[in-house]
Amino acid sequence: MSSSGEEMPNEDEPNTVDLMNSINLMEFSDEILLHILSYIPSTDLILNVRRTCRKLAALCLDKSLTHTVLLHRDYQASEDKVKQLVREIGKEIHQLNMAGCYWLSGSTIEHVTRCRNLVKVNLSGCHLTSIRLSKMLSALQHLRSLAIDVNPGFDASQLSSECKATLSRVLELKQTLYTPSYGVVPCCTSLEKLLLYFEILDRTREGAILSGQLMVGQSNVPHYQNLRVFYARLAPGYINQEVVRLYLAVLSDRTPENLHAFLISVPGSFAESGATKNLLDSMARNVSLDALQLPKSWLNGSSLLQNMKFNNPFYFSFSRCTLSGGHLIQRVINGGKDLKSLASLNLSGCIHCLSPDSLFRKAEDDIDSSILETLVMSCCNLKHLNLSAAHHHSSEDLGKHLCQLLAQLQHLRSLSLPVCSIADSAPKTDKTPTQMVTNAVPRGFGKKVRIGVQTYPRSMSSDSVTQRPSSVFWTLLENVPFLETLELIGSNFSSAMPRNEPAIRNSLPPCSRAQNVGDAEVAAIGQLAFLRNLTLAQLPSILTGSGLISIGLQCQQLQTLSLANLGMLGKVVYTSALSDMLKHCKQLKDLSFQAERPALNVVIFPLLHEGLTDVIRDVPMMHLDEITLFKSRVAEEPPNLWW
């Protein structure tokens, strides 16, 4: 024992370093090794790891590792690697995802023909001509699930009879259209699931105006008699609406008896036609749905929901519909009917969905907690819930807080909320929102502040960051520990260039209640150990960004981070905290910012100065722009809709 009172290490006990060095990876069981190997990209697994020793050579060829090959976002997969991979294990591959492999040439994609046992293949975003597609599909006789793009120049007449025979056996088709066309849909006579993505521009590169009339008169039209799932998502533009009407016209003639999911996502308005009205009337009479999403113009003011029949619904989307609380209770959940089967609910932009029917109600008025309580009790197994783009203010005196009610949904995996909805109480009337933020900011917040100089103690640890505050938001997160996706988006926030919504140029100030949500609430997110995707947008009371450190330290599974307009508009005072956060985000794959151009310069250069060049370089997808495409994605599509 030393005189200082310090305990000396026992020489008889094994040293930790020596113990670690004595562990042989090959001594693990095959089950553990297979689990470890499942995290290695397929190209690296087959071309490198497999060549290290005999045991790994055998394990790398296990069916659990070769059955499904994911090349999506595998930017290290060069053309030579992909060709060699297919040559070595092509016959063992049953599912292949090459979505977004834009860097691979058509000749490389054509090597898929070696995978003759393919059952499912995703070729979205790959370079394919009609002739090359025909050659590939002719060799894939076991194919049952297909995803492709239809680009200008596509000609269905170039598809061979062998290709059409393969398509006739396809049960699932995901087709992205960049030109007015039926694509391969008419050849898929056994379709059970059809997913259509309309990305057609109104004009060609030469400036010519496109028209859906190009499709009129085509001899082949879609066959829907076996269809169970119909999904269509439209990008903005009249041409996409014109083309989707031609697809729907076939549906209106004879509605499939087995149809159980009907989903159409349209930005802005989409007027009903005679064919769509006939289709909806036929659906109300003849089918029972499990999933429903319709354009808001088809639902607003209509009695459609009262006439629709639902079996065991698992997905509802009423995004931006004028759905009141009374309509939600009576027409959707049928006065509190048991809807334990419902897994996903999208009420984004439904500003009155949690409020009683009233002609005099304002969007900023308090919600009726009894409506939300009925919803929570009826849909107790919800996994995905979107309440963004609305002012859902809880009353200080009547009923429970929104966060307290949502805490009962312990199966939640993704959640999107407006920032103002998590505030404990209304802002005090003796201070304006501007005063509340400005008074809390250190002196010299103007132009003379050196952005990037830390405004919190450098010794801040995870314990000090996450000291439990007495807030309803902390209680909510404590009761949904398995949450994987969280979005906190200001109710007045609008992206400068939204992906599938009409652009809104008039930016509104943050909701006054959002002023009560700051660094402490952001720090509470750190308790979500399984969090993978996080979006924070329009939080005006972020002062130092200290809560981001808590997230970086504890949310080790974080893969996607999107930040927009944190703190006062045009100011970035959280750069130092963000740099500390990113040092701990080892799994980050997608990093996005949205701010005004001067503020972006304040973000990126201090990060580089802090020595985070390697961290940023390792992030595959990084967006630093004032027009980054921010959009709520919770419950945007039904779960497990595709791959």
XYZ file of C-alpha atoms in Angstrom:
643
model
C 0.000 0.000 0.000
C 1.464 3.358 -0.986
C 1.787 6.195 1.458
C -0.569 8.355 -0.591
C -3.431 5.979 0.065
C -3.799 4.993 -3.590
C -4.542 1.319 -4.230
C -1.744 -0.385 -6.164
C -2.740 -2.753 -9.008
C -2.589 -6.453 -8.187
C 0.113 -8.093 -10.306
C -1.741 -11.420 -10.090
C -4.849 -10.010 -11.800
C -4.827 -10.064 -15.641
C -4.207 -6.723 -17.271
C -7.157 -5.420 -19.294
C -5.004 -4.794 -22.359
C -3.489 -8.271 -22.165
C -6.953 -9.774 -21.735
C -8.210 -8.006 -24.856
C -5.188 -9.119 -26.837
C -5.761 -12.724 -25.798
C -9.289 -12.833 -27.255
C -9.413 -14.618 -30.597
C -12.298 -13.607 -32.854
C -12.335 -17.058 -34.407
C -13.254 -18.575 -31.049
C -16.708 -17.001 -31.217
C -19.604 -19.221 -32.255
C -20.739 -19.237 -35.872
C -23.978 -17.511 -34.897
C -22.126 -14.558 -33.357
C -19.709 -14.314 -36.257
C -22.574 -14.349 -38.786
C -24.226 -11.523 -36.909
C -21.002 -9.496 -36.988
C -20.474 -10.204 -40.678
C -24.011 -9.066 -41.522
C -22.898 -5.454 -40.901
C -20.164 -5.592 -43.542
C -21.027 -4.382 -47.086
C -21.454 -7.283 -49.484
C -18.613 -6.213 -51.784
C -16.153 -5.990 -48.900
C -17.453 -9.217 -47.394
C -17.042 -11.358 -50.522
C -14.002 -9.728 -52.063
C -11.919 -9.083 -48.935
C -13.088 -10.680 -45.673
C -13.728 -14.005 -47.372
C -10.050 -14.282 -48.299
C -8.654 -13.940 -44.758
C -9.028 -17.537 -43.541
C -10.854 -20.782 -44.241
C -13.449 -20.337 -41.531
C -14.465 -16.867 -42.689
C -14.372 -18.066 -46.289
C -17.082 -20.575 -45.443
C -19.118 -18.201 -43.273
C -19.096 -15.401 -45.862
C -20.915 -17.730 -48.248
C -23.642 -18.547 -45.739
C -27.115 -18.156 -47.221
C -28.068 -15.599 -44.580
C -25.378 -13.277 -46.012
C -25.710 -13.983 -49.744
C -29.504 -14.220 -49.988
C -29.913 -10.408 -49.932
C -27.320 -8.003 -51.353
C -27.645 -4.264 -50.732
C -25.627 -1.974 -52.984
C -27.850 1.041 -52.312
C -25.655 3.922 -51.071
C -22.600 1.654 -51.126
C -20.421 4.297 -52.759
C -17.341 2.073 -52.461
C -18.920 -0.416 -54.872
C -17.010 0.306 -58.077
C -17.887 -1.239 -61.425
C -15.115 -3.835 -61.146
C -16.192 -4.808 -57.632
C -19.835 -5.221 -58.663
C -18.901 -7.363 -61.664
C -16.655 -9.577 -59.541
C -19.271 -9.844 -56.797
C -21.920 -11.034 -59.257
C -19.520 -13.508 -60.844
C -18.708 -15.117 -57.490
C -22.100 -15.310 -55.762
C -24.611 -14.382 -58.495
C -26.444 -17.714 -58.309
C -26.901 -17.345 -54.538
C -28.505 -13.880 -54.662
C -32.304 -13.847 -54.342
C -32.813 -10.163 -53.500
C -30.712 -7.368 -54.976
C -31.057 -3.650 -54.203
C -29.137 -1.397 -56.593
C -31.367 1.652 -56.126
C -29.548 4.912 -56.758
C -26.345 3.324 -58.135
C -26.069 6.119 -60.687
C -22.297 5.697 -61.001
C -22.617 2.220 -62.508
C -22.762 1.989 -66.306
C -25.467 0.119 -68.174
C -23.040 -2.635 -69.150
C -22.270 -3.232 -65.465
C -25.950 -3.295 -64.539
C -26.450 -5.893 -67.265
C -24.347 -8.362 -65.223
C -27.481 -8.858 -63.100
C -28.422 -11.499 -65.678
C -25.958 -13.796 -63.861
C -28.276 -13.726 -60.831
C -30.698 -16.188 -62.375
C -32.419 -17.007 -59.078
C -33.395 -13.400 -58.381
C -36.851 -13.006 -56.883
C -36.657 -9.292 -56.063
C -34.563 -6.568 -57.704
C -34.537 -2.782 -57.309
C -33.003 -0.939 -60.271
C -34.423 2.526 -59.553
C -31.961 5.225 -60.533
C -29.890 2.889 -62.728
C -29.072 3.544 -66.392
C -31.281 1.208 -68.426
C -32.556 1.324 -72.008
C -35.597 -0.623 -73.190
C -33.399 -3.137 -75.017
C -31.068 -3.678 -72.054
C -34.031 -4.070 -69.686
C -35.554 -6.616 -72.044
C -32.340 -8.636 -72.136
C -32.014 -8.620 -68.348
C -35.604 -9.586 -67.553
C -35.573 -12.356 -70.154
C -32.968 -14.164 -68.032
C -34.752 -13.670 -64.679
C -37.555 -16.205 -64.865
C -38.077 -16.374 -61.087
C -38.555 -12.622 -60.667
C -41.608 -11.588 -58.638
C -40.733 -8.056 -57.499
C -39.297 -5.279 -59.701
C -38.427 -1.574 -59.350
C -37.363 0.460 -62.401
C -37.367 3.956 -63.900
C -39.149 4.840 -67.133
C -37.125 7.543 -68.878
C -37.687 9.457 -72.119
C -37.087 7.147 -75.043
C -38.611 4.096 -73.374
C -40.353 1.898 -75.944
C -42.425 -1.046 -74.743
C -42.455 -2.504 -78.272
C -38.751 -3.328 -77.836
C -39.511 -5.783 -75.021
C -39.056 -9.373 -76.138
C -41.616 -12.128 -75.631
C -39.346 -13.715 -72.984
C -39.204 -10.401 -71.134
C -42.992 -10.059 -71.247
C -43.314 -13.612 -69.953
C -41.182 -12.668 -66.938
C -43.222 -9.493 -66.372
C -46.456 -11.488 -66.492
C -45.315 -13.307 -63.353
C -44.284 -10.162 -61.442
C -46.460 -9.538 -58.392
C -44.919 -6.278 -57.140
C -43.907 -3.324 -59.313
C -42.410 0.015 -58.344
C -42.231 2.299 -61.367
C -40.848 5.851 -61.420
C -42.007 7.816 -64.449
C -39.937 10.590 -66.021
C -41.989 10.602 -69.212
C -45.708 10.067 -69.988
C -45.980 6.302 -70.376
C -47.603 3.171 -69.002
C -44.116 1.681 -68.783
C -44.170 -2.057 -68.172
C -47.452 -2.033 -66.251
C -49.527 -3.450 -69.150
C -47.215 -6.475 -69.283
C -47.618 -7.224 -65.562
C -50.912 -9.085 -65.745
C -50.579 -10.678 -62.285
C -49.853 -7.490 -60.331
C -50.871 -7.427 -56.680
C -48.913 -4.343 -55.585
C -48.355 -1.296 -57.806
C -46.304 1.702 -56.665
C -46.144 4.654 -59.062
C -43.904 7.709 -58.641
C -44.629 10.528 -61.093
C -41.590 12.752 -61.650
C -42.465 14.082 -65.108
C -41.405 17.629 -65.961
C -43.889 19.876 -67.739
C -41.354 20.634 -70.467
C -38.603 18.751 -72.244
C -34.996 19.942 -72.216
C -35.672 21.592 -75.566
C -38.590 23.547 -74.091
C -41.425 21.575 -75.660
C -44.567 21.203 -73.549
C -45.384 17.608 -72.631
C -48.882 16.173 -72.604
C -50.428 13.036 -71.205
C -52.278 12.658 -74.493
C -49.161 10.897 -75.748
C -50.487 7.816 -73.936
C -53.979 7.912 -75.422
C -54.486 5.257 -78.062
C -51.785 2.923 -76.816
C -52.927 -0.619 -77.471
C -51.782 -1.923 -74.108
C -53.428 -0.672 -70.914
C -52.835 -1.743 -67.304
C -54.433 -4.851 -65.853
C -55.628 -4.420 -62.285
C -57.892 -7.428 -61.685
C -55.573 -8.956 -59.023
C -54.458 -5.654 -57.501
C -54.332 -5.400 -53.709
C -52.232 -2.244 -53.204
C -52.310 0.899 -55.371
C -49.959 3.748 -54.446
C -49.240 6.900 -56.459
C -47.034 9.819 -55.409
C -46.972 12.880 -57.605
C -44.336 15.586 -57.884
C -45.654 19.111 -58.582
C -46.825 19.815 -62.135
C -49.992 19.502 -64.171
C -48.549 16.787 -66.412
C -48.241 14.349 -63.479
C -51.902 14.853 -62.622
C -52.886 14.361 -66.251
C -50.974 11.088 -66.510
C -52.204 9.633 -63.216
C -55.796 10.217 -64.362
C -55.147 7.834 -67.264
C -53.989 5.166 -64.805
C -57.035 5.761 -62.601
C -59.442 5.664 -65.550
C -58.700 1.957 -65.957
C -59.337 1.393 -62.259
C -62.710 3.141 -62.434
C -63.984 0.751 -65.112
C -63.587 -2.258 -62.843
C -62.470 -1.896 -59.247
C -60.426 -4.927 -58.094
C -62.336 -6.947 -55.539
C -59.214 -7.637 -53.456
C -58.085 -4.004 -53.243
C -57.233 -3.225 -49.612
C -54.864 -0.247 -49.868
C -55.529 2.850 -52.001
C -53.064 5.712 -51.595
C -52.570 8.877 -53.650
C -50.167 11.602 -52.504
C -50.577 14.879 -54.403
C -49.011 18.289 -53.670
C -51.545 21.097 -53.706
C -55.003 20.635 -55.193
C -56.122 17.820 -57.479
C -59.637 18.263 -58.813
C -61.937 15.277 -59.025
C -63.038 14.028 -62.427
C -65.968 11.881 -63.429
C -63.728 8.816 -63.519
C -62.311 9.391 -60.036
C -65.799 9.943 -58.590
C -66.949 6.678 -60.135
C -63.884 4.957 -58.727
C -64.491 6.233 -55.188
C -68.185 5.291 -55.355
C -67.250 1.806 -56.541
C -64.687 1.447 -53.752
C -67.250 2.502 -51.146
C -69.647 -0.175 -52.392
C -67.366 -3.087 -53.166
C -64.164 -3.097 -51.101
C -63.021 -2.915 -47.481
C -59.779 -0.988 -47.117
C -56.876 -1.391 -44.718
C -54.961 1.720 -45.843
C -56.219 5.030 -47.238
C -54.671 8.274 -48.454
C -56.461 10.681 -50.771
C -55.862 14.225 -52.082
C -57.198 16.774 -49.636
C -59.561 18.218 -52.257
C -61.289 14.825 -52.481
C -61.909 14.672 -48.739
C -62.604 18.278 -47.772
C -66.329 18.843 -47.391
C -67.301 15.375 -48.614
C -69.002 12.499 -46.843
C -66.592 9.990 -48.366
C -65.182 8.801 -45.056
C -68.655 7.994 -43.779
C -69.297 5.679 -46.722
C -65.919 3.938 -46.829
C -65.654 0.488 -45.263
C -62.532 -0.498 -43.355
C -61.492 -3.984 -42.313
C -58.380 -3.906 -40.098
C -56.834 -0.551 -41.042
C -53.095 -0.167 -40.507
C -52.475 3.198 -42.242
C -54.413 6.472 -42.554
C -53.102 9.716 -44.038
C -55.181 12.892 -43.980
C -52.308 15.304 -44.511
C -53.435 18.960 -44.816
C -57.129 18.068 -44.834
C -59.712 20.253 -43.097
C -60.474 17.482 -40.650
C -61.980 18.672 -37.376
C -61.803 16.842 -34.088
C -65.445 15.824 -34.397
C -64.881 14.377 -37.860
C -61.781 12.554 -36.628
C -63.700 10.882 -33.807
C -66.907 10.099 -35.676
C -65.719 9.325 -39.215
C -62.235 7.931 -38.717
C -62.246 6.125 -35.391
C -66.020 5.740 -35.316
C -66.720 7.290 -31.936
C -63.867 5.548 -30.153
C -64.007 2.228 -31.984
C -61.209 -0.187 -31.208
C -58.495 0.436 -33.825
C -55.665 -1.594 -32.350
C -54.632 -2.600 -35.872
C -53.766 0.998 -36.837
C -49.974 1.315 -36.992
C -49.472 4.616 -38.831
C -51.445 7.887 -38.750
C -50.541 11.070 -40.636
C -52.374 14.209 -39.481
C -49.736 16.643 -40.700
C -51.208 20.047 -41.466
C -54.639 19.152 -40.029
C -54.827 22.323 -37.951
C -58.240 21.568 -36.420
C -57.974 17.782 -35.977
C -57.603 17.978 -32.163
C -60.192 20.708 -31.628
C -63.978 20.656 -31.369
C -66.094 21.825 -34.280
C -66.415 25.605 -34.109
C -66.805 28.314 -36.708
C -65.016 30.825 -34.504
C -61.961 28.791 -33.528
C -58.511 30.060 -34.457
C -55.602 27.812 -35.391
C -53.635 28.944 -32.301
C -56.411 28.129 -29.802
C -55.947 25.319 -27.276
C -56.723 21.743 -28.269
C -59.437 19.610 -26.707
C -57.469 16.995 -24.783
C -60.471 14.648 -24.695
C -60.241 14.224 -28.486
C -56.584 13.228 -28.304
C -57.316 10.993 -25.323
C -59.988 9.151 -27.330
C -57.542 8.784 -30.219
C -54.802 7.413 -27.959
C -57.129 4.937 -26.270
C -58.570 3.681 -29.564
C -55.261 3.482 -31.457
C -53.087 2.199 -28.632
C -50.686 0.314 -30.923
C -49.639 3.255 -33.077
C -46.012 3.055 -34.233
C -45.877 6.128 -36.474
C -47.652 9.416 -35.724
C -47.355 12.773 -37.486
C -48.940 15.866 -35.910
C -46.634 18.460 -37.485
C -47.502 21.698 -39.350
C -50.184 22.763 -36.869
C -50.524 24.642 -33.566
C -51.434 21.990 -31.003
C -51.438 24.014 -27.787
C -52.347 22.283 -24.536
C -54.524 24.136 -22.060
C -52.951 25.037 -18.716
C -56.179 24.432 -16.803
C -58.282 21.855 -18.672
C -57.301 18.233 -19.296
C -53.920 16.604 -19.705
C -50.997 17.939 -21.706
C -50.482 16.562 -25.211
C -47.133 15.037 -24.176
C -48.721 13.272 -21.215
C -51.302 11.641 -23.473
C -48.823 10.628 -26.165
C -46.660 9.029 -23.464
C -49.258 6.234 -23.362
C -48.301 5.190 -26.921
C -45.374 3.066 -25.826
C -45.111 1.272 -29.191
C -44.120 4.462 -31.025
C -41.144 4.180 -33.358
C -41.458 7.511 -35.205
C -43.022 10.781 -34.078
C -43.345 14.238 -35.622
C -44.559 17.160 -33.490
C -44.762 20.936 -33.811
C -42.310 22.668 -31.493
C -45.039 24.629 -29.710
C -46.868 21.416 -28.724
C -44.128 20.307 -26.305
C -44.000 23.601 -24.371
C -45.023 23.239 -20.735
C -47.122 26.406 -20.671
C -48.059 29.505 -22.587
C -45.470 32.302 -22.760
C -45.715 35.028 -20.200
C -47.571 38.102 -21.367
C -45.177 40.584 -19.819
C -42.445 39.674 -22.305
C -42.531 39.704 -26.035
C -41.051 36.702 -27.844
C -38.105 38.806 -28.976
C -37.349 39.903 -25.435
C -37.439 36.355 -24.150
C -34.695 35.274 -26.518
C -32.607 38.412 -26.476
C -32.452 38.713 -22.700
C -31.118 35.177 -22.368
C -28.329 35.675 -24.877
C -24.911 36.704 -23.561
C -23.845 40.293 -24.056
C -22.515 41.133 -27.459
C -24.953 38.957 -29.439
C -24.693 41.422 -32.332
C -22.149 41.421 -35.120
C -19.184 41.598 -32.717
C -19.791 38.123 -31.303
C -17.142 35.606 -32.334
C -19.334 32.789 -33.516
C -17.849 29.424 -32.633
C -16.418 30.382 -29.234
C -17.980 28.020 -26.746
C -20.535 29.546 -24.394
C -20.763 26.524 -22.097
C -18.178 24.790 -19.904
C -15.809 22.578 -21.865
C -15.927 20.016 -19.081
C -19.584 19.404 -19.720
C -20.247 15.665 -19.407
C -23.195 13.529 -20.394
C -24.455 13.546 -16.800
C -24.443 17.307 -16.560
C -26.096 17.740 -19.916
C -28.959 15.370 -19.221
C -29.959 16.368 -15.713
C -33.637 15.568 -15.633
C -35.822 18.665 -15.961
C -39.403 18.679 -14.733
C -40.960 18.937 -18.192
C -43.759 17.067 -19.917
C -41.545 16.553 -22.956
C -38.971 14.684 -20.858
C -41.785 12.495 -19.520
C -42.961 11.746 -23.049
C -39.528 10.628 -24.238
C -39.006 8.605 -21.079
C -42.098 6.545 -21.940
C -41.190 5.929 -25.594
C -37.604 4.656 -25.189
C -37.559 2.763 -28.494
C -38.273 5.801 -30.649
C -36.139 5.688 -33.820
C -37.301 8.837 -35.636
C -38.118 12.178 -34.024
C -39.054 15.434 -35.734
C -39.561 18.735 -33.929
C -40.631 21.221 -36.586
C -41.935 24.720 -35.973
C -45.626 25.026 -36.800
C -44.890 28.025 -39.046
C -41.785 26.521 -40.631
C -41.726 25.999 -44.376
C -38.836 24.747 -46.437
C -37.527 27.159 -49.031
C -38.014 24.512 -51.708
C -40.151 21.590 -50.459
C -39.909 18.344 -52.405
C -43.536 17.355 -52.849
C -45.394 20.394 -51.567
C -46.132 23.784 -53.147
C -43.351 26.291 -52.428
C -44.245 28.941 -49.824
C -42.202 32.099 -50.088
C -43.788 34.049 -47.221
C -41.962 32.847 -44.111
C -43.867 33.335 -40.857
C -42.330 34.030 -37.439
C -42.148 31.159 -34.938
C -45.149 30.438 -32.741
C -44.984 32.360 -29.462
C -45.137 29.132 -27.432
C -42.087 27.823 -29.251
C -40.101 30.438 -27.321
C -40.425 28.161 -24.263
C -38.558 25.311 -25.975
C -34.786 25.585 -25.775
C -31.561 23.770 -25.006
C -33.005 21.833 -22.044
C -35.709 20.244 -24.201
C -33.176 19.356 -26.888
C -30.974 17.767 -24.216
C -33.911 15.545 -23.221
C -33.679 13.849 -26.619
C -30.390 12.334 -25.448
C -32.256 9.644 -23.506
C -33.411 8.021 -26.802
C -30.683 5.410 -27.121
C -32.202 3.889 -30.292
C -32.694 7.172 -32.159
C -31.626 6.961 -35.813
C -33.199 10.005 -37.472
C -33.552 13.478 -35.962
C -34.965 16.695 -37.425
C -34.952 20.013 -35.538
C -36.411 23.012 -37.359
C -37.393 26.529 -36.222
C -36.455 26.471 -32.538
C -35.886 30.183 -31.836
C -34.793 29.777 -28.200
C -31.708 27.667 -28.883
C -28.950 29.736 -27.256
C -25.775 27.665 -27.052
C -26.833 24.332 -28.542
C -25.621 22.513 -25.423
C -28.428 19.978 -25.843
C -26.830 18.759 -29.067
C -23.881 17.435 -27.069
C -26.185 15.239 -25.036
C -27.595 13.789 -28.253
C -24.126 13.135 -29.678
C -22.916 11.416 -26.516
C -25.906 9.153 -25.954
C -27.661 8.639 -29.307
C -24.936 6.441 -30.751
C -27.248 4.994 -33.435
C -27.930 8.397 -35.034
C -27.675 8.155 -38.838
C -29.604 11.179 -40.145
C -29.419 14.698 -38.695
C -31.326 17.662 -40.138
C -31.061 21.133 -38.601
C -32.867 24.260 -39.782
C -33.253 27.746 -38.320
C -32.084 27.037 -34.766
C -31.837 30.175 -32.653
C -32.686 33.615 -33.914
C -33.077 33.922 -37.668
C -29.800 34.637 -39.412
C -27.682 33.762 -36.350
C -25.774 30.566 -35.628
C -24.609 30.437 -32.021
C -24.335 26.668 -31.624
C -21.341 25.930 -33.870
C -19.014 24.873 -31.043
C -21.620 22.575 -29.518
C -22.357 21.093 -32.923
C -18.700 20.355 -33.542
C -18.494 18.530 -30.199
C -21.641 16.603 -31.062
C -20.382 15.449 -34.461
C -17.213 14.012 -32.917
C -19.406 11.383 -31.237
C -21.776 10.639 -34.165
C -19.858 7.689 -35.587
C -22.863 6.252 -37.475
C -23.937 9.494 -39.168
C -24.760 9.035 -42.862
C -26.864 12.065 -43.777
C -26.227 15.586 -42.445
C -28.388 18.532 -43.551
C -28.537 22.236 -42.736
C -30.913 24.935 -43.833
C -30.178 28.552 -43.069
C -29.599 31.859 -44.766
C -26.375 32.042 -46.772
C -24.358 34.160 -44.268
C -25.312 31.789 -41.468
C -24.150 28.788 -43.503
C -20.680 30.296 -43.766
C -20.688 30.612 -39.991
C -21.497 26.890 -39.672
C -19.123 25.213 -42.071
C -15.844 27.102 -41.594
C -15.696 26.765 -37.768
C -16.433 23.039 -38.154
C -13.472 22.679 -40.459
C -11.356 24.806 -38.147
C -12.263 22.516 -35.228
C -10.539 19.654 -37.021
C -13.708 17.876 -38.163
C -12.643 17.552 -41.767
C -12.435 13.765 -41.438
C -15.815 13.549 -39.711
C -17.557 15.566 -42.407
C -15.757 13.705 -45.189
C -17.046 10.374 -43.843
C -20.686 11.483 -44.063
C -21.987 10.102 -47.392
C -24.777 12.660 -47.796
C -24.185 16.227 -46.641
C -26.263 19.250 -47.580
C -25.247 22.797 -46.683
C -27.638 25.067 -48.494
C -30.303 27.648 -47.966
C -32.710 25.553 -50.060
C -32.133 22.136 -48.536
C -35.272 20.042 -48.986
C -36.729 19.857 -45.496
C -39.959 17.922 -45.140
C -41.652 15.848 -42.496
C -41.298 12.171 -43.397
C -43.033 10.469 -40.452
C -45.997 8.391 -41.675
C -45.477 9.816 -45.173
C -45.889 6.297 -46.549
C -47.272 3.084 -45.060
C -44.648 1.050 -43.198
C -42.924 -1.658 -45.229
C -44.435 -0.346 -48.452
C -41.385 -1.448 -50.388
C -37.871 -2.803 -49.735
